[in-house]
Amino acid sequence: TLTKKSVPFLWIKTEICRNTRPSLPVKTLWLTLPLSRNADSNAANGTYTVHTYTSKDLKNWEYHSDTLTCQNNLEDGDILYENGILYYVFEKEMYDKGPSSLNVISSADGGFTWSGEKEILPADADHEPAACLPDKSSYTLYYSSDSQNPGKSYASASVYKIKLDREFTPSASAVPIDLQEKQGILLYDVSIKNKESYFLYSQNYLTDNRLILKSISSSWLFPVTEKPP
């Protein structure tokens, strides 16, 4: 059993990959396992590796592959599966709670090999990706960021969404989402169902670390000219 106390990395995320190819994993657990964590902007960064584990019953897990390894903090991320391709959207951070870019990497062989890393957003703030939701012609990326309060990280972060084309290139400017929250936000996940948008986030992650689930009307979140993903 993995807990935040026993394994002090930032997140564990599960995804169900619905596919018609028997060679692909049906259920995949993605773990970010930092081998070294650096919070000092003047120190050399350590090595982070994203490992992949697979399971058919959610009880027994086997090592599958390494998604990527680099000399950056690799923290939050989201995975989606479309048309036989796995996409992993992740944060690539200069140092803990420092500036980070949002990147994407893909795999066409069920997660055995990964390539084509691309930067989505530059490292001009501490960006934390939560969910990348597809629709017919684009993606909507939800994330939290301290872009309005540079250097404050989780303590003063807000929630944003940005439209991406099918090449994961921004097609419009980021739009802030007002969750009527006066505390700092670290966004974990977003789900849109039955005209309601649900936001799962940590309130004051570095201190209180309260887990909050908040819903708002999708008709308010998306103007009449824009459809939910």
PDB file of N, CA, C and O in Angstrom, residues 2 29 35 77 81 188 213:
ATOM      1  N   LEU A   2       0.650   2.135  -0.955  1.00  0.00           N
ATOM      2  CA  LEU A   2       1.415   3.351  -1.053  1.00  0.00           C
ATOM      3  C   LEU A   2       0.639   4.493  -0.421  1.00  0.00           C
ATOM      4  O   LEU A   2      -0.529   4.699  -0.723  1.00  0.00           O
ATOM      5  N   LEU A  29      -1.502   1.905 -14.108  1.00  0.00           N
ATOM      6  CA  LEU A  29      -1.211   2.789 -12.986  1.00  0.00           C
ATOM      7  C   LEU A  29       0.060   3.547 -13.301  1.00  0.00           C
ATOM      8  O   LEU A  29       1.083   2.958 -13.621  1.00  0.00           O
ATOM      9  N   LEU A  35      13.672  10.248  -7.930  1.00  0.00           N
ATOM     10  CA  LEU A  35      14.869   9.688  -7.307  1.00  0.00           C
ATOM     11  C   LEU A  35      15.629  10.760  -6.532  1.00  0.00           C
ATOM     12  O   LEU A  35      16.436  10.456  -5.669  1.00  0.00           O
ATOM     13  N   GLY A  77       0.864  15.161 -13.514  1.00  0.00           N
ATOM     14  CA  GLY A  77       0.662  14.789 -14.905  1.00  0.00           C
ATOM     15  C   GLY A  77      -0.708  14.200 -15.136  1.00  0.00           C
ATOM     16  O   GLY A  77      -1.463  13.932 -14.202  1.00  0.00           O
ATOM     17  N   TYR A  81      -5.789   8.339 -23.638  1.00  0.00           N
ATOM     18  CA  TYR A  81      -5.604   7.315 -24.664  1.00  0.00           C
ATOM     19  C   TYR A  81      -6.595   7.567 -25.782  1.00  0.00           C
ATOM     20  O   TYR A  81      -7.813   7.593 -25.554  1.00  0.00           O
ATOM     21  N   TYR A 188      -6.081  18.903  -8.847  1.00  0.00           N
ATOM     22  CA  TYR A 188      -5.755  17.503  -9.088  1.00  0.00           C
ATOM     23  C   TYR A 188      -6.467  16.932 -10.315  1.00  0.00           C
ATOM     24  O   TYR A 188      -5.877  16.210 -11.106  1.00  0.00           O
ATOM     25  N   LEU A 213     -13.746  19.015  -3.175  1.00  0.00           N
ATOM     26  CA  LEU A 213     -14.441  18.726  -4.427  1.00  0.00           C
ATOM     27  C   LEU A 213     -15.517  19.787  -4.600  1.00  0.00           C
ATOM     28  O   LEU A 213     -16.409  19.913  -3.772  1.00  0.00           O
TER      29      LEU A 213
END
